[in-house]
Every structure is written in C-alpha cells, then in structure tokens.
Amino acid sequence: MPELPEVETVVRTLRPTLLNRRIAAIVHLRDDIVTPVSENLETRLIGRRISEIHRRGKRIIIQLDDGNCWYVHLGMTGRLTIEPKDAPRRPHTHLILDLGESQELRFVDPRRFGGIFWCGTSPADESMGPEPLSLSPRNMFDRLSRRNRSIKSALLDQKMIAGIGNIYADEALFDSQIHPLTIAMKINLEQARRLNTAIKRVLKRAIEHRGSTLRDYVDANGEPGDFQKVHRVYDREGEPCLRCGTAIVRIIVAQRSTCFCPECQPAKRRNHR
DNA sequence: GTCCATGTTCTTTA
DNA sequence: CTAAAGAACATGGA
C-alpha cells in the first residue's frame, strides 16, 4: 500500500491531531516491531510532546520535543491511525500511543514488513535518494546515466529516488512512454525530462486522490484512497490501453509484476529508415 | 493445497 | 565494484 502518495496522505491526516500532543502512555504489544530492539520506547516516549511530523520517501518521521526522533515504515500492510480509546483493536495491533483526551495512535501491521525505527538524534534519512517532487530533470538524468540496469529497477531503488514503488513506477513509465526494461544509462536527456515530468504528475495526482487502496491502505482517519480507480497500467494486464487500445502486458522485472503497453512503450526507438 | 500481493534486505551468482 | 536473481521475512485473500 504505501508509496509516497499514501505515506504523504497518512502524514497530512495525522498532523492536525498529533502536533504538540503529549504521549501519556504506551501499550507495546509486540517488542520486536521496534528497531533497534534494545530501545525502550516507554522511557523514550512517555511524557514527550510531538513537535513535528513529516514524510521522507516512504518514512513517517516523528520529532519529539527533546530533540530525538523516530520513524514508522508501513511496509506492505501497515496502518497508522488515530482512534478513540474505546474502539475495538484490530488484529495485529503492535503499538499504541495514548495521546490523552481518549485518543490513541495505533500501529497495525499483519505482515510485519513495516516497523518502528528509533533514530535518536541521528538523521532519519541516511543513504536515501532525493525526493522525486523536488528533483530536477538534470539531476535525475545524471543519476540514471550511471546505472547499467533497467529503468524499472532503478526507479524502485530508494537510494536512487526516494518514495516510488511498484504502482507509481509503472504509472510513470507509461505516462512518459518508456519501456520498463530500458537500460537507465541509455535514457537520453529528453526522455529523462519526460520521465521527470511524468513522475511528478503521477505522484501529485495520486496525492490529490489520497493514494491507491488495493487492499489494506487507509489514511490516519481510516479512509481509503481512490487513485486505484484511475490507474492506467498497474494491475490492468489484458485490459485495453487507455491511449491506444492495445492489451496491457505483464512481465516480471526486478522480481516485481510490471505492467505496460507494448505499443505506447516500445522496447527501443523506432528506426525511421 | 496453489499463487499472488503497494516493501526491504541479504545471499548467491555472474 | 556492479547488478541480477533468488530467497527471506509473515499474513491473508482469491
């Protein structure tokens, strides 16, 4: 569920409730959900006030009033929601922060690919690539021109660009009409510009639609997104391309399902004889 | 029982 | 060093 637009939506819906709230108590139902496991969240969090919450890549970073910070990664099935204290707890609830006034912040994650990460005073975005929404075409081109790998796998690499996952990689490649197996370093400046524009357009539209809900994703208020209704290639294998009508094809790239239009995203540039 | 899933990381192989 | 492939993590739905 959680790529940049979903994580951004969670942060935006969390912020009004969380900002300046004091953590009154915590219920830590599963200790191995925290990294490093040696951190004692009780002593770290109780009594602290939340001074800032923001997104970096797919991370939800929470700053405390004592200068320490931690982040939540939603993995595949994580949800971070604000709920009334008396609301029934969903299965796989791993951490609850009591915010007072009968409100709680709850972290639920059935598959447990996500988690809570304690950073202390060290930066929470070490070794992450730049934010795609503020990445210049030139910088993106330079980064891609060093990579001898498929553009699809480069886009999924969080060290290359932070926040893009399987859905938005496919949607952006369709939008820019680039074949997913194109070698990143063979992409020319003009194509890189198109891809840069496409990434920004797709991510912004997805944020406006409050993300894609395929199964588990909801924002901090438990509301699903609806960008999945306007996906143009993702999960549309066999359906007609919305641009040319050709059947959408699914292949495996970097061990991930990859959907594209073989007509609109040709494997190589056409020869003009 | 099978296959698949919005993510990341490690190991193996070339 | 680079990158691809495969597996691993864990759960649930079709």
PDB file of N, CA, C and O in Angstrom, chain A residues 146-200:
ATOM      1  N   ARG A 146      24.373   6.815 -14.652  1.00  0.00           N
ATOM      2  CA  ARG A 146      25.427   5.997 -14.034  1.00  0.00           C
ATOM      3  C   ARG A 146      24.989   4.546 -13.817  1.00  0.00           C
ATOM      4  O   ARG A 146      25.756   3.742 -13.298  1.00  0.00           O
ATOM      5  N   ARG A 147      23.740   4.225 -14.160  1.00  0.00           N
ATOM      6  CA  ARG A 147      23.208   2.914 -13.817  1.00  0.00           C
ATOM      7  C   ARG A 147      23.009   2.003 -15.013  1.00  0.00           C
ATOM      8  O   ARG A 147      22.253   2.310 -15.917  1.00  0.00           O
ATOM      9  N   ASN A 148      23.690   0.887 -15.009  1.00  0.00           N
ATOM     10  CA  ASN A 148      23.540  -0.097 -16.062  1.00  0.00           C
ATOM     11  C   ASN A 148      22.511  -1.149 -15.640  1.00  0.00           C
ATOM     12  O   ASN A 148      22.830  -2.309 -15.434  1.00  0.00           O
ATOM     13  N   ARG A 149      21.275  -0.689 -15.476  1.00  0.00           N
ATOM     14  CA  ARG A 149      20.210  -1.611 -15.063  1.00  0.00           C
ATOM     15  C   ARG A 149      18.902  -1.081 -15.626  1.00  0.00           C
ATOM     16  O   ARG A 149      18.844   0.046 -16.106  1.00  0.00           O
ATOM     17  N   SER A 150      17.855  -1.885 -15.541  1.00  0.00           N
ATOM     18  CA  SER A 150      16.588  -1.451 -16.130  1.00  0.00           C
ATOM     19  C   SER A 150      16.055  -0.228 -15.393  1.00  0.00           C
ATOM     20  O   SER A 150      16.248  -0.073 -14.181  1.00  0.00           O
ATOM     21  N   ILE A 151      15.372   0.631 -16.135  1.00  0.00           N
ATOM     22  CA  ILE A 151      14.815   1.842 -15.542  1.00  0.00           C
ATOM     23  C   ILE A 151      13.797   1.490 -14.452  1.00  0.00           C
ATOM     24  O   ILE A 151      13.711   2.165 -13.425  1.00  0.00           O
ATOM     25  N   LYS A 152      13.067   0.397 -14.658  1.00  0.00           N
ATOM     26  CA  LYS A 152      12.081  -0.003 -13.646  1.00  0.00           C
ATOM     27  C   LYS A 152      12.771  -0.297 -12.316  1.00  0.00           C
ATOM     28  O   LYS A 152      12.357   0.202 -11.263  1.00  0.00           O
ATOM     29  N   SER A 153      13.850  -1.098 -12.344  1.00  0.00           N
ATOM     30  CA  SER A 153      14.504  -1.431 -11.078  1.00  0.00           C
ATOM     31  C   SER A 153      15.204  -0.210 -10.489  1.00  0.00           C
ATOM     32  O   SER A 153      15.280  -0.057  -9.269  1.00  0.00           O
ATOM     33  N   ALA A 154      15.683   0.697 -11.352  1.00  0.00           N
ATOM     34  CA  ALA A 154      16.303   1.933 -10.842  1.00  0.00           C
ATOM     35  C   ALA A 154      15.277   2.786 -10.101  1.00  0.00           C
ATOM     36  O   ALA A 154      15.560   3.357  -9.055  1.00  0.00           O
ATOM     37  N   LEU A 155      14.056   2.864 -10.657  1.00  0.00           N
ATOM     38  CA  LEU A 155      13.015   3.670 -10.016  1.00  0.00           C
ATOM     39  C   LEU A 155      12.586   3.079  -8.675  1.00  0.00           C
ATOM     40  O   LEU A 155      12.171   3.801  -7.768  1.00  0.00           O
ATOM     41  N   LEU A 156      12.680   1.740  -8.547  1.00  0.00           N
ATOM     42  CA  LEU A 156      12.280   1.102  -7.298  1.00  0.00           C
ATOM     43  C   LEU A 156      13.359   1.225  -6.222  1.00  0.00           C
ATOM     44  O   LEU A 156      13.099   0.991  -5.046  1.00  0.00           O
ATOM     45  N   ASP A 157      14.580   1.586  -6.644  1.00  0.00           N
ATOM     46  CA  ASP A 157      15.711   1.683  -5.716  1.00  0.00           C
ATOM     47  C   ASP A 157      15.613   2.984  -4.913  1.00  0.00           C
ATOM     48  O   ASP A 157      15.753   4.077  -5.460  1.00  0.00           O
ATOM     49  N   GLN A 158      15.393   2.861  -3.620  1.00  0.00           N
ATOM     50  CA  GLN A 158      15.161   4.026  -2.761  1.00  0.00           C
ATOM     51  C   GLN A 158      16.400   4.902  -2.616  1.00  0.00           C
ATOM     52  O   GLN A 158      16.302   6.058  -2.217  1.00  0.00           O
ATOM     53  N   LYS A 159      17.579   4.330  -2.952  1.00  0.00           N
ATOM     54  CA  LYS A 159      18.805   5.128  -2.913  1.00  0.00           C
ATOM     55  C   LYS A 159      18.939   5.997  -4.155  1.00  0.00           C
ATOM     56  O   LYS A 159      19.678   6.974  -4.183  1.00  0.00           O
ATOM     57  N   MET A 160      18.226   5.598  -5.198  1.00  0.00           N
ATOM     58  CA  MET A 160      18.224   6.371  -6.439  1.00  0.00           C
ATOM     59  C   MET A 160      17.268   7.555  -6.333  1.00  0.00           C
ATOM     60  O   MET A 160      17.658   8.707  -6.550  1.00  0.00           O
ATOM     61  N   ILE A 161      16.019   7.251  -6.036  1.00  0.00           N
ATOM     62  CA  ILE A 161      14.983   8.258  -5.808  1.00  0.00           C
ATOM     63  C   ILE A 161      14.113   7.695  -4.684  1.00  0.00           C
ATOM     64  O   ILE A 161      13.781   6.514  -4.712  1.00  0.00           O
ATOM     65  N   ALA A 162      13.738   8.521  -3.729  1.00  0.00           N
ATOM     66  CA  ALA A 162      13.018   8.016  -2.553  1.00  0.00           C
ATOM     67  C   ALA A 162      11.508   8.118  -2.716  1.00  0.00           C
ATOM     68  O   ALA A 162      11.000   9.182  -3.082  1.00  0.00           O
ATOM     69  N   GLY A 163      10.800   7.027  -2.476  1.00  0.00           N
ATOM     70  CA  GLY A 163       9.350   7.101  -2.372  1.00  0.00           C
ATOM     71  C   GLY A 163       8.556   6.405  -3.452  1.00  0.00           C
ATOM     72  O   GLY A 163       7.360   6.196  -3.306  1.00  0.00           O
ATOM     73  N   ILE A 164       9.214   6.070  -4.579  1.00  0.00           N
ATOM     74  CA  ILE A 164       8.498   5.412  -5.668  1.00  0.00           C
ATOM     75  C   ILE A 164       8.474   3.905  -5.432  1.00  0.00           C
ATOM     76  O   ILE A 164       9.491   3.322  -5.066  1.00  0.00           O
ATOM     77  N   GLY A 165       7.316   3.291  -5.621  1.00  0.00           N
ATOM     78  CA  GLY A 165       7.184   1.838  -5.500  1.00  0.00           C
ATOM     79  C   GLY A 165       6.603   1.264  -6.772  1.00  0.00           C
ATOM     80  O   GLY A 165       6.608   1.918  -7.824  1.00  0.00           O
ATOM     81  N   ASN A 166       6.099   0.059  -6.693  1.00  0.00           N
ATOM     82  CA  ASN A 166       5.710  -0.689  -7.887  1.00  0.00           C
ATOM     83  C   ASN A 166       4.582  -0.028  -8.688  1.00  0.00           C
ATOM     84  O   ASN A 166       4.622  -0.007  -9.910  1.00  0.00           O
ATOM     85  N   ILE A 167       3.586   0.502  -7.995  1.00  0.00           N
ATOM     86  CA  ILE A 167       2.458   1.117  -8.711  1.00  0.00           C
ATOM     87  C   ILE A 167       2.921   2.344  -9.489  1.00  0.00           C
ATOM     88  O   ILE A 167       2.691   2.469 -10.694  1.00  0.00           O
ATOM     89  N   TYR A 168       3.577   3.277  -8.797  1.00  0.00           N
ATOM     90  CA  TYR A 168       3.878   4.575  -9.407  1.00  0.00           C
ATOM     91  C   TYR A 168       5.049   4.502 -10.375  1.00  0.00           C
ATOM     92  O   TYR A 168       5.146   5.327 -11.288  1.00  0.00           O
ATOM     93  N   ALA A 169       5.915   3.498 -10.226  1.00  0.00           N
ATOM     94  CA  ALA A 169       6.949   3.269 -11.236  1.00  0.00           C
ATOM     95  C   ALA A 169       6.280   2.907 -12.560  1.00  0.00           C
ATOM     96  O   ALA A 169       6.582   3.492 -13.606  1.00  0.00           O
ATOM     97  N   ASP A 170       5.350   1.960 -12.521  1.00  0.00           N
ATOM     98  CA  ASP A 170       4.666   1.550 -13.753  1.00  0.00           C
ATOM     99  C   ASP A 170       3.850   2.697 -14.347  1.00  0.00           C
ATOM    100  O   ASP A 170       3.851   2.900 -15.561  1.00  0.00           O
ATOM    101  N   GLU A 171       3.139   3.424 -13.499  1.00  0.00           N
ATOM    102  CA  GLU A 171       2.298   4.516 -13.994  1.00  0.00           C
ATOM    103  C   GLU A 171       3.151   5.628 -14.621  1.00  0.00           C
ATOM    104  O   GLU A 171       2.785   6.192 -15.655  1.00  0.00           O
ATOM    105  N   ALA A 172       4.290   5.933 -14.002  1.00  0.00           N
ATOM    106  CA  ALA A 172       5.150   6.999 -14.535  1.00  0.00           C
ATOM    107  C   ALA A 172       5.819   6.569 -15.838  1.00  0.00           C
ATOM    108  O   ALA A 172       5.984   7.380 -16.753  1.00  0.00           O
ATOM    109  N   LEU A 173       6.208   5.300 -15.940  1.00  0.00           N
ATOM    110  CA  LEU A 173       6.819   4.816 -17.184  1.00  0.00           C
ATOM    111  C   LEU A 173       5.805   4.837 -18.327  1.00  0.00           C
ATOM    112  O   LEU A 173       6.130   5.187 -19.462  1.00  0.00           O
ATOM    113  N   PHE A 174       4.558   4.491 -18.015  1.00  0.00           N
ATOM    114  CA  PHE A 174       3.518   4.574 -19.050  1.00  0.00           C
ATOM    115  C   PHE A 174       3.325   6.023 -19.485  1.00  0.00           C
ATOM    116  O   PHE A 174       3.290   6.337 -20.673  1.00  0.00           O
ATOM    117  N   ASP A 175       3.219   6.897 -18.502  1.00  0.00           N
ATOM    118  CA  ASP A 175       2.976   8.313 -18.788  1.00  0.00           C
ATOM    119  C   ASP A 175       4.071   8.906 -19.668  1.00  0.00           C
ATOM    120  O   ASP A 175       3.810   9.736 -20.537  1.00  0.00           O
ATOM    121  N   SER A 176       5.314   8.467 -19.442  1.00  0.00           N
ATOM    122  CA  SER A 176       6.428   9.010 -20.227  1.00  0.00           C
ATOM    123  C   SER A 176       6.750   8.138 -21.444  1.00  0.00           C
ATOM    124  O   SER A 176       7.690   8.417 -22.176  1.00  0.00           O
ATOM    125  N   GLN A 177       5.984   7.059 -21.629  1.00  0.00           N
ATOM    126  CA  GLN A 177       6.122   6.163 -22.790  1.00  0.00           C
ATOM    127  C   GLN A 177       7.508   5.535 -22.887  1.00  0.00           C
ATOM    128  O   GLN A 177       8.097   5.465 -23.972  1.00  0.00           O
ATOM    129  N   ILE A 178       8.015   5.089 -21.735  1.00  0.00           N
ATOM    130  CA  ILE A 178       9.319   4.424 -21.701  1.00  0.00           C
ATOM    131  C   ILE A 178       9.112   2.964 -21.323  1.00  0.00           C
ATOM    132  O   ILE A 178       8.389   2.658 -20.372  1.00  0.00           O
ATOM    133  N   HIS A 179       9.753   2.076 -22.065  1.00  0.00           N
ATOM    134  CA  HIS A 179       9.660   0.639 -21.783  1.00  0.00           C
ATOM    135  C   HIS A 179      10.366   0.339 -20.458  1.00  0.00           C
ATOM    136  O   HIS A 179      11.476   0.825 -20.218  1.00  0.00           O
ATOM    137  N   PRO A 180       9.762  -0.473 -19.593  1.00  0.00           N
ATOM    138  CA  PRO A 180      10.347  -0.716 -18.258  1.00  0.00           C
ATOM    139  C   PRO A 180      11.727  -1.372 -18.283  1.00  0.00           C
ATOM    140  O   PRO A 180      12.489  -1.232 -17.319  1.00  0.00           O
ATOM    141  N   LEU A 181      12.055  -2.083 -19.371  1.00  0.00           N
ATOM    142  CA  LEU A 181      13.368  -2.748 -19.423  1.00  0.00           C
ATOM    143  C   LEU A 181      14.453  -1.870 -20.041  1.00  0.00           C
ATOM    144  O   LEU A 181      15.597  -2.295 -20.156  1.00  0.00           O
ATOM    145  N   THR A 182      14.116  -0.656 -20.433  1.00  0.00           N
ATOM    146  CA  THR A 182      15.123   0.262 -20.975  1.00  0.00           C
ATOM    147  C   THR A 182      16.255   0.419 -19.953  1.00  0.00           C
ATOM    148  O   THR A 182      16.011   0.609 -18.767  1.00  0.00           O
ATOM    149  N   ILE A 183      17.495   0.323 -20.438  1.00  0.00           N
ATOM    150  CA  ILE A 183      18.632   0.487 -19.524  1.00  0.00           C
ATOM    151  C   ILE A 183      18.714   1.962 -19.093  1.00  0.00           C
ATOM    152  O   ILE A 183      18.686   2.860 -19.941  1.00  0.00           O
ATOM    153  N   ALA A 184      18.807   2.179 -17.797  1.00  0.00           N
ATOM    154  CA  ALA A 184      18.745   3.550 -17.253  1.00  0.00           C
ATOM    155  C   ALA A 184      19.762   4.479 -17.914  1.00  0.00           C
ATOM    156  O   ALA A 184      19.445   5.612 -18.285  1.00  0.00           O
ATOM    157  N   MET A 185      21.000   3.989 -18.106  1.00  0.00           N
ATOM    158  CA  MET A 185      22.043   4.865 -18.651  1.00  0.00           C
ATOM    159  C   MET A 185      21.844   5.159 -20.137  1.00  0.00           C
ATOM    160  O   MET A 185      22.502   6.035 -20.684  1.00  0.00           O
ATOM    161  N   LYS A 186      20.943   4.441 -20.779  1.00  0.00           N
ATOM    162  CA  LYS A 186      20.673   4.689 -22.203  1.00  0.00           C
ATOM    163  C   LYS A 186      19.533   5.664 -22.417  1.00  0.00           C
ATOM    164  O   LYS A 186      19.197   5.995 -23.560  1.00  0.00           O
ATOM    165  N   ILE A 187      18.939   6.107 -21.332  1.00  0.00           N
ATOM    166  CA  ILE A 187      17.866   7.089 -21.440  1.00  0.00           C
ATOM    167  C   ILE A 187      18.478   8.452 -21.734  1.00  0.00           C
ATOM    168  O   ILE A 187      19.405   8.882 -21.040  1.00  0.00           O
ATOM    169  N   ASN A 188      17.998   9.109 -22.804  1.00  0.00           N
ATOM    170  CA  ASN A 188      18.579  10.397 -23.159  1.00  0.00           C
ATOM    171  C   ASN A 188      17.942  11.532 -22.355  1.00  0.00           C
ATOM    172  O   ASN A 188      16.972  11.323 -21.621  1.00  0.00           O
ATOM    173  N   LEU A 189      18.505  12.710 -22.481  1.00  0.00           N
ATOM    174  CA  LEU A 189      18.057  13.842 -21.660  1.00  0.00           C
ATOM    175  C   LEU A 189      16.587  14.168 -21.908  1.00  0.00           C
ATOM    176  O   LEU A 189      15.845  14.480 -20.986  1.00  0.00           O
ATOM    177  N   GLU A 190      16.183  14.054 -23.148  1.00  0.00           N
ATOM    178  CA  GLU A 190      14.791  14.362 -23.473  1.00  0.00           C
ATOM    179  C   GLU A 190      13.842  13.358 -22.805  1.00  0.00           C
ATOM    180  O   GLU A 190      12.804  13.732 -22.255  1.00  0.00           O
ATOM    181  N   GLN A 191      14.214  12.082 -22.851  1.00  0.00           N
ATOM    182  CA  GLN A 191      13.401  11.063 -22.186  1.00  0.00           C
ATOM    183  C   GLN A 191      13.395  11.270 -20.673  1.00  0.00           C
ATOM    184  O   GLN A 191      12.377  11.087 -20.010  1.00  0.00           O
ATOM    185  N   ALA A 192      14.559  11.646 -20.134  1.00  0.00           N
ATOM    186  CA  ALA A 192      14.660  11.882 -18.693  1.00  0.00           C
ATOM    187  C   ALA A 192      13.756  13.029 -18.280  1.00  0.00           C
ATOM    188  O   ALA A 192      13.120  12.997 -17.223  1.00  0.00           O
ATOM    189  N   ARG A 193      13.684  14.046 -19.122  1.00  0.00           N
ATOM    190  CA  ARG A 193      12.774  15.167 -18.832  1.00  0.00           C
ATOM    191  C   ARG A 193      11.326  14.705 -18.803  1.00  0.00           C
ATOM    192  O   ARG A 193      10.559  15.074 -17.932  1.00  0.00           O
ATOM    193  N   ARG A 194      10.991  13.878 -19.797  1.00  0.00           N
ATOM    194  CA  ARG A 194       9.621  13.355 -19.861  1.00  0.00           C
ATOM    195  C   ARG A 194       9.306  12.501 -18.627  1.00  0.00           C
ATOM    196  O   ARG A 194       8.226  12.600 -18.036  1.00  0.00           O
ATOM    197  N   LEU A 195      10.267  11.676 -18.258  1.00  0.00           N
ATOM    198  CA  LEU A 195      10.061  10.804 -17.101  1.00  0.00           C
ATOM    199  C   LEU A 195       9.929  11.627 -15.823  1.00  0.00           C
ATOM    200  O   LEU A 195       9.075  11.361 -14.970  1.00  0.00           O
ATOM    201  N   ASN A 196      10.768  12.651 -15.701  1.00  0.00           N
ATOM    202  CA  ASN A 196      10.723  13.524 -14.527  1.00  0.00           C
ATOM    203  C   ASN A 196       9.350  14.192 -14.403  1.00  0.00           C
ATOM    204  O   ASN A 196       8.744  14.227 -13.327  1.00  0.00           O
ATOM    205  N   THR A 197       8.867  14.701 -15.515  1.00  0.00           N
ATOM    206  CA  THR A 197       7.537  15.328 -15.528  1.00  0.00           C
ATOM    207  C   THR A 197       6.457  14.307 -15.180  1.00  0.00           C
ATOM    208  O   THR A 197       5.529  14.590 -14.408  1.00  0.00           O
ATOM    209  N   ALA A 198       6.598  13.105 -15.754  1.00  0.00           N
ATOM    210  CA  ALA A 198       5.593  12.057 -15.530  1.00  0.00           C
ATOM    211  C   ALA A 198       5.545  11.637 -14.065  1.00  0.00           C
ATOM    212  O   ALA A 198       4.470  11.486 -13.484  1.00  0.00           O
ATOM    213  N   ILE A 199       6.718  11.471 -13.465  1.00  0.00           N
ATOM    214  CA  ILE A 199       6.779  11.085 -12.049  1.00  0.00           C
ATOM    215  C   ILE A 199       6.056  12.120 -11.198  1.00  0.00           C
ATOM    216  O   ILE A 199       5.220  11.789 -10.353  1.00  0.00           O
ATOM    217  N   LYS A 200       6.358  13.382 -11.436  1.00  0.00           N
ATOM    218  CA  LYS A 200       5.732  14.438 -10.642  1.00  0.00           C
ATOM    219  C   LYS A 200       4.224  14.495 -10.872  1.00  0.00           C
ATOM    220  O   LYS A 200       3.456  14.653  -9.925  1.00  0.00           O
TER     221      LYS A 200
END
